[in-house]
Amino acid sequence: MDIIPLPETLTHLPGIFRLDADTAVHPAPDEAAVAALRSLLGPATGFRLPSRAAKTNVIRLRTVPGLESLGPEGYRLAVTPEAVTLEAPAPAGLFHAVQTLRQLLPPAIESRAPVAGVEWTLPCVEITDRPRFPWRGFMLDEGRHFHGRETVLQLLDLMALLKLNIFHWHLTEDQGWRVEIKKYPRLTEVGARRPGTKPGMFAREHDGVPRGGFYTQDEIRAIVAYAAARHITVVPEIDLPGHTTAALAAYPELSCTGGPFAVATGFGIFPDILCAGKATTLTFLQDVLTEVLDLFPSPWIHIGGDEAPKTRWKACPACQERIRAEGLKDEHALQVWLTNRVAAWLAGRGRKLVGWNQILGADLHPEAVVQYWVGGHKDLLKAIRQDHRPVVMSTYLDTYLDHGYRLMPLRRAYRYEPLPAGLDPAAAACILGPEYPLWSEWLPSRARLDYQAWPRLAALAEVGWTQAGRKDYRDFRRRLEPLLERLERHGVRYAPRGDWDPPFWKRLFGVFTIAIPQRKIAP
Ligand code: ACM
Ligand code: ZN
């Protein structure tokens, strides 16, 4: 039984259940879970799985309020030779139970066309399962390189397989704005396209190959619904005030200097950011976020907040006037002020702001969630201990999927412990869970995306779901083999085994994989 993530308890019993053309699904009120079951098991087996009350050769799905102690995502799964029974207190748990059932079947179940000659049997088991953390996130940066709908839908499918439940969608960057905003059409008319891409961190010229792409609002709604059907929340990120060159190329009046600007063709941290002094910027943010809230029902809205140099704010009369008028200490306090305005505006609409840990500062809005990535560890611990600040953990050297395997071997991705040491239980409860980001500076192709993401996303699944004491890297590596076979069925080009855990001498130079594009993967 090679389930990833490893369930909380699993008991192997003698016998098997055989799925065949007569297997029925007991009529269940949870139509969505039944539909998920049919769409996952139907194509490869060719079985219809009709609804019929039956005592044997039946799959039962039940929402059982009495199981509430399992939490909103927990479930029970029992396989006997006569029946498969999936029970959960809530729909998300029932959906996760279906994913476990999927992993108990042979990997060929992943095929989207009938597979001949496979015995569709399940080992008899009893499983009781629930996640360690409520936030098990994967972030995709589509600002630097746009990958498009097909890729995103497949990632959502594979996230569901691994019980990952947060898709953090980084949609705006210096190099591209990827979400249609009706009130500001130039964001995508101008901001979604660039004339080329610099092939390395230190390259002077771009490659002259135009790149672009964005999602219409209808496309976004369809993707969000697709995720919701898989119990995945899409958390959009509109990065502000930094990483906004593409927006400034479209609307230079939102900057401190007035521009002009061009969508960035190279990567790094750019000095021109949204002006925090001008009323037009505040109106712009409110207008954009109004449309964003309309598209994304997520309780959390990410506003970035990372890497916002204060060079322009220091020289800008409007920003300096704002600092004076609001009695702020300095430019960092101005960023906290801007963040807090957005946080309060979101709170008034029932949403919570999420930002990278650079938003931390005195008087940060109490409801703001911090996503930790780098630096400021002391401030983070203080915010957790003193303010019980909710935190998502994405420690730079342990979780960044854009790093090469020489810097972040699979073992390291697996061993990541999201709970900082030494927190008391109340403080530990502030850690919502891990998230692994995939930044896309050096991610021009689907092949490269697959290589960076897989199999490290499987490690994330277990870091987020499985109790720390049950994690075991060797056992994980064993269970990974059938998962890879599943990924192959989906055409995923995961990193070859020899790359996962490089020897020490290769890891010595791993740090260069941060800034040097990795060219060896053919698109
Ligand atoms: C980040 O990696 N700039 C959050
Ligand atoms: Zn300004």
Short mmCIF file of C-alpha atoms and ligand atoms in Angstrom, two decimals, residues 256 275-277 313 316 318-319, ligand 2:
data_model
loop_
_atom_site.label_atom_id
_atom_site.label_comp_id
_atom_site.label_asym_id
_atom_site.label_seq_id
_atom_site.Cartn_x
_atom_site.Cartn_y
_atom_site.Cartn_z
CA CYS A 256 6.51 57.92 -8.32
CA CYS A 275 3.59 55.21 -5.59
CA ALA A 276 2.10 55.06 -2.09
CA GLY A 277 1.53 58.79 -1.96
CA TRP A 313 9.57 56.58 -2.25
CA CYS A 316 8.98 61.22 -4.14
CA ALA A 318 3.82 62.49 -2.76
CA CYS A 319 5.22 59.56 -0.76
ZN ZN B 2 5.59 58.10 -4.63
#
